Coordinates of C-alpha atoms in Angstrom, one line a residue:
M756 CA -20.7 -13.4 14.1
N757 CA -18.7 -16.6 14.8
L758 CA -16.7 -16.1 11.7
V759 CA -15.9 -12.5 12.7
R760 CA -15.0 -13.8 16.1
N761 CA -12.7 -16.4 14.6
I762 CA -10.7 -13.9 12.5
K763 CA -10.4 -11.6 15.5
S764 CA -9.1 -14.4 17.7
G765 CA -6.9 -15.6 14.9
L766 CA -5.3 -12.3 14.0
I767 CA -6.0 -9.8 16.7
V768 CA -6.0 -12.0 19.9
G769 CA -3.4 -14.4 18.6
V770 CA -1.1 -11.6 17.5
M771 CA -1.8 -9.0 20.2
L772 CA -1.3 -11.5 23.0
L773 CA 2.3 -11.5 22.0
L774 CA 2.3 -7.8 22.2
V775 CA 0.6 -7.8 25.6
S776 CA 3.2 -10.3 26.9
C777 CA 5.8 -7.7 26.0
N778 CA 3.9 -4.7 27.4
S779 CA 6.9 -3.1 29.1
W780 CA 8.7 -3.2 25.7
L781 CA 5.8 -1.5 24.0
E782 CA 5.5 1.3 26.6
V783 CA 9.0 2.6 26.3
D784 CA 10.3 4.9 23.7
P785 CA 11.2 3.3 20.3
D786 CA 14.9 4.3 20.7
D787 CA 15.0 2.3 24.0
R788 CA 12.9 -0.7 23.1
I789 CA 14.8 -1.5 19.9
M790 CA 17.9 -1.9 21.9
D791 CA 16.3 -4.1 24.5
N792 CA 18.1 -7.5 24.0
S793 CA 15.8 -9.2 26.5
L794 CA 12.9 -9.0 24.0
F795 CA 14.7 -11.4 21.7
K796 CA 15.3 -14.2 24.2
D797 CA 12.7 -16.5 22.6
R798 CA 10.7 -16.9 19.4
E799 CA 7.7 -15.2 20.9
G800 CA 9.8 -12.1 21.4
F801 CA 10.8 -12.0 17.8
L802 CA 7.2 -12.4 16.7
A803 CA 6.1 -9.7 19.1
A804 CA 8.7 -7.2 17.7
L805 CA 7.6 -8.0 14.2
N806 CA 3.9 -7.7 15.0
G807 CA 4.6 -4.4 16.7
V808 CA 5.7 -3.1 13.3
Y809 CA 2.5 -4.3 11.6
S810 CA 0.5 -2.7 14.3
E811 CA 2.2 0.6 14.0
M812 CA 1.6 0.7 10.3
N813 CA -2.1 1.3 11.1
D814 CA -1.3 4.7 12.5
P815 CA -3.5 7.3 10.7
K816 CA -0.3 9.4 10.3
L817 CA 1.1 6.5 8.2
Y818 CA -0.7 3.7 6.2
G819 CA -3.8 4.0 8.3
A820 CA -4.8 7.2 6.4
N821 CA -2.1 9.6 5.1
L822 CA -0.4 7.0 2.9
T823 CA -3.5 5.4 1.6
M824 CA -6.9 7.1 1.4
G825 CA -5.9 10.4 2.9
M826 CA -3.1 12.8 2.0
L827 CA -1.8 10.9 -1.0
D828 CA -5.2 10.5 -2.6
V829 CA -6.0 14.2 -2.1
M830 CA -2.7 15.0 -3.8
A831 CA -3.7 12.8 -6.7
Q832 CA -6.7 15.2 -7.1
Y833 CA -9.4 12.5 -6.5
Y834 CA -11.4 14.8 -4.3
N835 CA -12.9 18.3 -4.3
C836 CA -11.1 20.1 -1.5
S837 CA -11.8 23.6 -2.8
F838 CA -14.2 24.7 -0.1
T839 CA -12.9 27.5 2.2
D840 CA -11.1 26.0 5.2
H841 CA -11.3 22.4 3.9
D842 CA -9.3 20.3 6.3
Y843 CA -7.3 18.7 3.4
S844 CA -6.9 21.7 1.0
V845 CA -3.2 22.1 1.9
Y846 CA -2.6 18.7 0.3
A847 CA -4.7 19.4 -2.7
N848 CA -2.8 22.7 -3.2
Y849 CA 0.7 21.2 -2.5
S850 CA 1.2 23.8 0.2
Y851 CA 4.4 22.3 1.6
T852 CA 5.4 25.3 3.5
Q853 CA 2.1 25.4 5.5
K854 CA 2.6 24.5 9.1
G855 CA 0.1 21.6 9.1
F856 CA 1.6 20.1 6.0
K857 CA 5.1 20.3 7.4
S858 CA 3.9 18.6 10.5
T859 CA 2.3 15.8 8.4
L860 CA 5.6 15.2 6.5
D861 CA 7.6 15.2 9.7
N862 CA 5.2 12.5 11.1
I863 CA 5.5 10.4 8.0
W864 CA 9.3 10.7 7.9
S865 CA 9.8 10.0 11.6
G866 CA 7.1 7.3 11.7
L867 CA 8.5 5.3 8.8
Y868 CA 12.1 5.5 10.0
S869 CA 11.0 4.5 13.4
M870 CA 9.5 1.3 12.0
I871 CA 12.5 0.8 9.8
A872 CA 14.7 1.0 13.0
N873 CA 12.5 -1.6 14.6
C874 CA 12.9 -3.9 11.6
N875 CA 16.7 -3.3 11.7
A876 CA 16.7 -4.4 15.4
I877 CA 14.9 -7.6 14.5
L878 CA 17.3 -8.2 11.6
A879 CA 20.3 -7.5 13.8
H880 CA 19.1 -10.1 16.3
C881 CA 18.4 -12.6 13.6
G882 CA 21.9 -12.2 12.3
D883 CA 23.0 -15.2 10.2
G884 CA 21.1 -17.5 12.5
N885 CA 19.7 -17.4 16.0
P886 CA 19.5 -20.4 18.3
V887 CA 16.0 -19.5 19.6
L888 CA 14.6 -19.6 16.0
S889 CA 14.2 -22.7 14.0
D890 CA 15.1 -22.4 10.3
T891 CA 11.5 -21.9 9.4
Y892 CA 11.0 -19.0 11.8
Y893 CA 14.4 -17.5 11.1
R894 CA 13.7 -17.3 7.4
L895 CA 10.1 -16.2 8.0
V896 CA 11.0 -13.4 10.5
K897 CA 14.0 -12.2 8.6
G898 CA 12.2 -12.3 5.2
E899 CA 9.3 -10.3 6.5
A900 CA 11.4 -7.7 8.2
L901 CA 13.6 -7.2 5.1
G902 CA 10.4 -6.9 2.9
L903 CA 8.9 -4.3 5.3
R904 CA 12.2 -2.4 5.4
A905 CA 12.3 -2.3 1.6
M906 CA 8.7 -1.3 1.2
M907 CA 9.0 1.6 3.6
H908 CA 12.2 2.9 1.9
L909 CA 10.5 2.5 -1.5
D910 CA 7.7 4.7 -0.3
L911 CA 10.1 7.2 1.2
V912 CA 12.0 7.6 -2.1
R913 CA 8.8 7.8 -4.0
M914 CA 7.7 10.7 -1.8
F915 CA 10.9 12.5 -1.0
G916 CA 13.0 11.5 -4.0
P917 CA 13.0 13.2 -7.4
V918 CA 10.9 12.4 -10.5
Y919 CA 13.1 9.6 -11.5
S920 CA 15.0 10.0 -14.8
E921 CA 18.5 9.6 -16.2
E922 CA 19.0 13.2 -15.4
N923 CA 17.7 13.1 -11.8
K924 CA 18.6 9.6 -10.6
E925 CA 21.8 10.8 -8.9
I926 CA 20.0 13.4 -6.8
K927 CA 20.5 12.7 -3.1
C928 CA 17.2 12.4 -1.3
I929 CA 17.0 10.0 1.6
P930 CA 19.2 7.6 3.7
Y931 CA 18.8 3.9 3.5
M932 CA 18.9 2.8 7.1
T933 CA 20.3 -0.7 7.8
K934 CA 21.0 -0.3 11.5
A935 CA 18.8 0.1 14.5
D936 CA 21.0 3.1 15.6
R937 CA 19.1 6.2 14.8
G938 CA 22.2 8.3 14.1
V939 CA 22.4 10.5 11.1
Q940 CA 23.1 8.5 7.9
P941 CA 24.1 10.0 4.5
L942 CA 21.5 10.9 2.0
L943 CA 21.8 8.5 -0.9
S944 CA 20.9 9.1 -4.6
A945 CA 17.5 7.9 -5.8
D946 CA 19.3 5.3 -7.9
S947 CA 21.2 3.9 -4.9
V948 CA 18.1 3.8 -2.7
I949 CA 16.3 1.6 -5.3
Y950 CA 19.4 -0.6 -5.5
Y951 CA 19.2 -1.3 -1.8
V952 CA 15.4 -1.7 -2.0
I953 CA 15.7 -4.4 -4.7
K954 CA 18.6 -6.1 -2.9
D955 CA 16.5 -6.4 0.3
L956 CA 13.6 -7.7 -1.7
E957 CA 15.7 -10.3 -3.4
I958 CA 17.1 -11.6 -0.1
A959 CA 13.6 -11.6 1.4
S960 CA 12.2 -13.5 -1.6
S961 CA 14.9 -16.1 -1.3
L962 CA 14.4 -16.5 2.5
L963 CA 10.6 -16.9 2.2
S964 CA 10.7 -19.1 -0.9
T965 CA 11.2 -22.3 1.1
V966 CA 9.0 -21.6 4.1
D967 CA 6.1 -19.3 3.3
P968 CA 2.9 -21.4 3.1
V969 CA 1.4 -18.7 0.9
I970 CA 3.2 -20.2 -2.0
T971 CA 1.2 -23.4 -2.0
E972 CA -1.8 -22.6 0.1
G973 CA -2.5 -18.9 -0.5
A974 CA -3.9 -16.5 2.1
R975 CA -4.7 -19.1 4.8
N976 CA -7.2 -16.6 6.3
H977 CA -8.4 -19.0 9.0
D978 CA -7.3 -20.2 12.3
S979 CA -4.8 -23.0 12.6
E980 CA -6.1 -26.3 13.9
K981 CA -2.9 -26.5 16.0
G982 CA -3.6 -23.4 18.0
T983 CA -0.9 -21.1 16.7
N984 CA -1.5 -18.7 13.8
D985 CA 2.1 -17.7 13.1
L986 CA 1.9 -19.1 9.6
Y987 CA -1.7 -18.1 8.9
Y988 CA -3.5 -14.9 7.7
R989 CA -0.7 -14.3 5.2
Q990 CA -2.6 -11.5 3.5
Y991 CA -1.8 -9.4 6.5
R992 CA 1.9 -10.3 6.5
M993 CA 4.8 -9.4 4.2
N994 CA 4.6 -12.7 2.3
Y995 CA 6.5 -14.1 -0.6
F996 CA 4.1 -12.9 -3.3
A997 CA 3.9 -9.4 -1.8
V998 CA 7.7 -9.2 -1.8
N999 CA 7.9 -10.1 -5.5
A1000 CA 5.1 -7.7 -6.4
L1001 CA 7.0 -4.9 -4.7
M1002 CA 10.0 -5.9 -6.8
A1003 CA 7.9 -5.2 -9.9
R1004 CA 6.8 -1.9 -8.4
A1005 CA 10.4 -0.9 -7.7
Y1006 CA 11.8 -1.9 -11.1
L1007 CA 9.0 0.1 -12.8
W1008 CA 9.8 3.1 -10.7
I1009 CA 13.2 3.3 -12.3
G1010 CA 11.9 2.5 -15.8
N1011 CA 13.3 -1.0 -16.0
T1012 CA 10.3 -2.4 -17.9
Q1013 CA 12.0 -5.7 -18.7
K1014 CA 12.6 -6.6 -15.1
A1015 CA 9.3 -5.1 -13.9
G1016 CA 7.3 -7.1 -16.5
E1017 CA 9.2 -10.2 -15.6
C1018 CA 8.4 -9.9 -11.9
A1019 CA 4.8 -9.1 -12.6
R1020 CA 4.2 -11.9 -15.0
T1021 CA 5.9 -14.4 -12.7
V1022 CA 3.7 -13.6 -9.7
I1023 CA 0.5 -13.5 -11.9
A1024 CA 1.4 -17.0 -13.2
K1025 CA 1.9 -18.4 -9.7
V1026 CA -1.2 -16.9 -8.1
S1027 CA -3.6 -17.4 -10.9
N1028 CA -3.0 -21.0 -11.9
E1029 CA -6.4 -22.4 -13.1
D1030 CA -6.0 -25.7 -11.3
K1031 CA -5.4 -24.0 -7.9
P1032 CA -5.8 -20.2 -8.0
L1033 CA -4.2 -18.7 -4.9
F1034 CA -5.1 -15.0 -5.3
P1035 CA -7.6 -15.0 -8.3
L1036 CA -9.1 -11.9 -9.8
V1037 CA -12.7 -11.7 -8.6
N1038 CA -15.5 -12.9 -10.9
V1039 CA -19.2 -12.6 -11.3
D1040 CA -19.9 -15.5 -9.0
Y1041 CA -17.9 -14.0 -6.2
M1042 CA -19.2 -10.5 -6.6
T1043 CA -22.8 -11.7 -6.8
K1044 CA -22.4 -13.1 -3.3
N1045 CA -20.1 -10.4 -2.0
S1046 CA -21.1 -7.2 -3.7
P1047 CA -20.3 -5.1 -0.6
D1048 CA -16.6 -6.1 -1.0
G1049 CA -15.0 -2.9 -2.4
V1050 CA -11.4 -4.1 -1.8
F1051 CA -11.8 -7.3 -3.9
Y1052 CA -10.3 -9.2 -1.0
P1053 CA -9.3 -12.4 -2.9
E1054 CA -6.8 -10.4 -5.0
V1055 CA -5.1 -8.6 -2.1
L1056 CA -1.5 -9.8 -1.6
F1057 CA -0.7 -7.6 1.5
S1058 CA -2.8 -5.3 3.6
L1059 CA -3.4 -3.7 6.9
Y1060 CA -5.8 -5.4 9.4
N1061 CA -7.5 -2.3 10.9
T1062 CA -10.3 -3.0 13.3
S1063 CA -10.9 0.8 13.4
R1064 CA -11.6 1.0 9.7
E1065 CA -15.2 2.1 10.1
S1066 CA -14.5 4.7 12.7
K1067 CA -11.1 6.1 11.7
V1068 CA -11.5 5.7 7.9
Y1069 CA -15.1 5.7 6.7
K1070 CA -16.5 8.0 9.3
T1071 CA -13.5 10.3 9.3
F1072 CA -13.2 10.8 5.5
F1073 CA -16.3 9.5 3.6
D1074 CA -19.4 9.4 5.7
P1075 CA -22.1 11.5 3.9
S1076 CA -23.1 13.2 7.2
L1077 CA -19.7 14.9 7.4
S1078 CA -19.5 18.6 6.7
V1079 CA -18.2 19.8 3.3
V1080 CA -14.9 20.9 4.9
K1081 CA -14.2 17.4 6.2
M1082 CA -15.5 15.0 3.7
L1083 CA -13.5 13.5 0.8
T1084 CA -15.7 13.1 -2.3
M1085 CA -15.4 13.7 -6.0
S1086 CA -16.8 17.0 -7.4
G1087 CA -20.4 17.1 -8.5
N1088 CA -23.2 14.6 -8.1
L1089 CA -23.3 10.9 -8.9
S1090 CA -25.0 11.1 -12.2
T1091 CA -23.2 14.1 -13.8
G1092 CA -20.1 14.8 -11.7
R1093 CA -16.6 13.4 -11.8
V1094 CA -17.7 10.0 -10.6
N1095 CA -19.8 9.6 -13.7
G1096 CA -16.9 10.7 -16.0
T1097 CA -14.4 8.4 -14.3
Y1098 CA -16.2 5.1 -15.1
D1099 CA -16.6 4.4 -18.8
D1100 CA -18.8 1.3 -18.0
K1101 CA -21.5 1.7 -15.3
D1102 CA -21.5 -2.1 -14.8
D1103 CA -18.0 -1.7 -13.4
Y1104 CA -17.9 -3.2 -9.9
R1105 CA -15.7 -0.3 -8.8
Y1106 CA -18.5 2.1 -9.8
R1107 CA -20.6 0.4 -7.1
M1108 CA -18.2 1.8 -4.5
W1109 CA -20.0 5.1 -5.0
A1110 CA -23.5 6.1 -3.8
S1111 CA -25.5 9.2 -3.2
T1112 CA -27.9 10.2 -0.4
I1113 CA -29.7 13.3 0.9
S1114 CA -27.9 14.9 3.8
N1115 CA -28.8 18.3 5.2
S1116 CA -31.3 18.7 2.3
K1117 CA -28.5 18.2 -0.3
E1118 CA -27.6 15.3 -2.5
V1119 CA -24.2 14.0 -1.4
T1120 CA -22.0 11.6 -3.3
Y1121 CA -19.9 9.4 -1.1
L1122 CA -17.4 6.5 -1.3
N1123 CA -18.5 3.4 0.5
K1124 CA -15.4 1.3 -0.2
Y1125 CA -14.4 1.3 3.5
K1126 CA -17.9 1.2 5.0
D1127 CA -18.3 -1.7 7.4
E1128 CA -20.3 -4.4 5.8
T1129 CA -21.3 -7.7 7.4
E1130 CA -24.1 -9.0 5.2
A1131 CA -22.0 -10.9 2.6
D1132 CA -20.8 -14.5 3.1
S1133 CA -17.1 -13.6 3.4
A1134 CA -17.4 -10.1 5.0
Y1135 CA -15.3 -11.3 7.9
H1136 CA -12.4 -11.6 5.5
Y1137 CA -12.3 -8.0 4.3
R1138 CA -14.3 -5.8 6.8
Y1139 CA -11.0 -4.6 8.4
M1140 CA -8.8 -4.8 5.3
I1141 CA -6.9 -1.8 3.8
P1142 CA -5.0 -3.0 0.7
L1143 CA -1.4 -2.1 0.2
V1144 CA -0.4 -4.5 -2.6
R1145 CA -2.8 -6.2 -4.9
V1146 CA -2.7 -8.5 -7.9
S1147 CA -4.5 -6.0 -10.2
E1148 CA -1.5 -3.7 -10.0
L1149 CA 0.6 -6.5 -11.5
Y1150 CA -1.8 -6.9 -14.4
L1151 CA -1.4 -3.2 -15.2
I1152 CA 2.4 -3.4 -14.8
A1153 CA 2.5 -6.4 -17.1
A1154 CA 0.3 -4.6 -19.7
E1155 CA 2.5 -1.5 -19.5
C1156 CA 5.7 -3.5 -19.9
E1157 CA 4.5 -5.7 -22.7
T1158 CA 6.0 -4.6 -26.1
D1159 CA 3.2 -6.1 -28.2
V1160 CA 0.0 -4.1 -27.8
P1161 CA -2.4 -6.9 -28.7
T1162 CA -0.7 -9.2 -26.2
A1163 CA -0.9 -6.6 -23.5
L1164 CA -4.6 -6.1 -24.1
E1165 CA -5.5 -9.8 -24.3
K1166 CA -3.4 -11.3 -21.6
Y1167 CA -3.4 -8.5 -19.0
F1168 CA -5.4 -5.3 -19.5
N1169 CA -8.7 -6.7 -20.7
K1170 CA -8.4 -9.6 -18.3
L1171 CA -8.5 -7.1 -15.5
R1172 CA -11.3 -5.3 -17.2
F1173 CA -13.3 -8.5 -17.4
A1174 CA -12.8 -9.1 -13.7
R1175 CA -14.2 -5.7 -13.1
N1176 CA -17.3 -6.5 -15.2
C1177 CA -16.3 -4.0 -17.9
V1178 CA -16.3 -4.3 -21.7
N1179 CA -13.0 -4.8 -23.5
Q1180 CA -11.1 -1.8 -24.8
N1181 CA -8.8 -1.6 -27.8
A1182 CA -5.7 0.3 -28.6
S1183 CA -3.8 0.6 -31.9
S1184 CA -0.5 2.0 -30.5
V1185 CA 1.6 2.1 -27.4
E1186 CA 0.5 5.6 -26.6
E1187 CA -3.2 4.6 -26.8
L1188 CA -2.5 1.7 -24.5
K1189 CA -0.8 4.1 -22.0
G1190 CA -3.8 6.3 -22.0
L1191 CA -6.1 3.3 -21.2
I1192 CA -3.8 2.2 -18.4
R1193 CA -3.7 5.6 -16.9
S1194 CA -7.5 5.7 -16.8
E1195 CA -7.5 2.3 -15.2
Y1196 CA -5.2 3.4 -12.5
V1197 CA -7.6 6.2 -11.6
R1198 CA -10.5 3.7 -11.2
E1199 CA -8.5 0.9 -9.6
F1200 CA -6.7 2.5 -6.7
I1201 CA -9.1 4.9 -5.0
G1202 CA -8.5 4.9 -1.3
E1203 CA -5.1 3.1 -1.6
G1204 CA -2.6 5.9 -2.3
Q1205 CA -1.1 4.6 -5.5
L1206 CA -2.4 7.1 -8.1
F1207 CA -0.1 10.0 -7.0
F1208 CA 2.9 7.7 -7.5
Y1209 CA 1.7 6.8 -11.0
Y1210 CA 1.5 10.5 -11.9
K1211 CA 4.9 11.1 -10.5
R1212 CA 6.5 8.1 -12.1
N1213 CA 5.3 9.3 -15.5
G1214 CA 6.1 12.9 -14.8
L1215 CA 2.6 14.0 -15.8
Q1216 CA 2.2 17.7 -16.0
T1217 CA -1.5 17.7 -16.8
I1218 CA -3.7 15.8 -14.4
P1219 CA -7.4 15.9 -13.3
D1220 CA -8.4 18.9 -11.2
G1221 CA -10.3 17.5 -8.2
A1222 CA -12.0 20.9 -7.7
T1223 CA -13.9 20.5 -11.0
T1224 CA -16.3 17.8 -12.4
S1225 CA -14.2 17.2 -15.6
G1226 CA -11.4 19.8 -15.9
T1227 CA -7.6 19.3 -15.7
M1228 CA -4.8 21.3 -14.0
N1229 CA -1.2 22.0 -14.8
M1230 CA 1.0 20.1 -12.4
Q1231 CA 4.4 21.5 -11.6
L1232 CA 7.0 18.7 -11.4
E1233 CA 8.4 20.2 -8.1
N1234 CA 5.0 19.5 -6.6
Y1235 CA 5.7 15.8 -6.8
V1236 CA 8.8 16.1 -4.5
F1237 CA 8.3 16.3 -0.8
P1238 CA 10.8 18.5 1.0
L1239 CA 12.8 17.0 3.8
P1240 CA 11.2 17.7 7.2
D1241 CA 12.6 20.6 9.2
S1242 CA 13.5 18.1 12.0
E1243 CA 15.7 16.2 9.5
T1244 CA 17.4 19.3 7.9
S1245 CA 18.1 20.8 11.3
Q1246 CA 19.7 17.5 12.5
R1247 CA 21.8 17.4 9.4
A1248 CA 22.9 21.0 9.8
G1249 CA 25.2 19.9 12.7
S1250 CA 26.4 16.7 11.2
Q1251 CA 28.6 15.6 8.3
D1252 CA 27.3 13.2 5.7
N1253 CA 30.4 11.0 6.0
V1254 CA 28.9 7.9 7.5
S1255 CA 29.6 4.7 5.5
Q1256 CA 26.6 2.9 4.1
E1257 CA 26.3 -0.9 4.4

């Protein structure tokens, strides 16, 4: 309990005290608070503004559910939502015109752009230097804000943009907001959006490269002996390695396998150094002591810190006592259903994230990845964690971008398999390797919202059918593209797209 208390004091109390000290700022509308210059009169104000963005990311309408284990995973057909009146069937059926789905998309759009506007207010006050910020804090705050802005725009274009290709890359889809002003900005092409995403990430990487302690000390998931935790708990901040991992994700989205592979390999090399591994893949020793850890916390580069994970995630989506119209679970039972077919090796640590029990006289298969666990030695590190960026994705990116199949298998793909306690797999062609990688994505990112984007990036038109135990469904390419919310289209109806883009 002392360890749990320490992380609470280190991250929640240490961070939230800054927020409480700016209570008046947090209680006004976003459009008002981002323009409040008095907030940025000292370093604590800058940190409070930045921490406010991290806090808002936990909203269930955003990364706290919809953009991780909720809507996006349902759309990836992980779960059986075929029951009449299932709460999430509109997502499984891609019913974009349904009122509830339209409301969800509006919340995602407005929520992400609201946080982007707050990042832009921080960046505007940072400028090219601010006297209340030392060089270390200037680079840290500006680097994190730029990284967050880039990540949110990347997610927006992955949702509302086209299936990226040479034919589609010029399709206009979303604005790239660089000012706190919430005025209407022009829709940019998917290609232009990714250009700005990568530009922001490159600047963020440069800023953080000389000040982020994560580069030499890793996550630092403990309290500072000096009483201030501004430079600690780096897994819960947009740190240097997370920024560069996002760069690999962005390059791969546009099919630049050379740059994506380069970014992925560079981060892997830096975080997995045998002499001092900073974010190592888990191994048998770790998992023996920490088997409840379903997020593989040592590998997570960036995540939410959600103290409501048990109540708002596990009990909302996965608790076996939930009714069939509310629960998210794979079709069929544990031994013969889709869970069984998903895992080729039952020693797989990821397979342990699934269990079965008897509820209401029926066998129920359920995901326990986000169940609150406190028995393990390091449970205090991961009991509130919802991963957003992890090292394992980089291993899969590096494998996909490697031109030599044996090298891809040996250095990246099977290394990840080994870390998951699985036997090696073989491939004799690039196509076979792609098939293996696809199956690994399915196993690796349950509850994290990345599989839908994998399907969209590859333009897959045949994907698993979550309503069946082993069947597939035809996927229409238009189902991968979210329509602009009504609130946005109506606003644009009375405005001209002639605003210059910085």
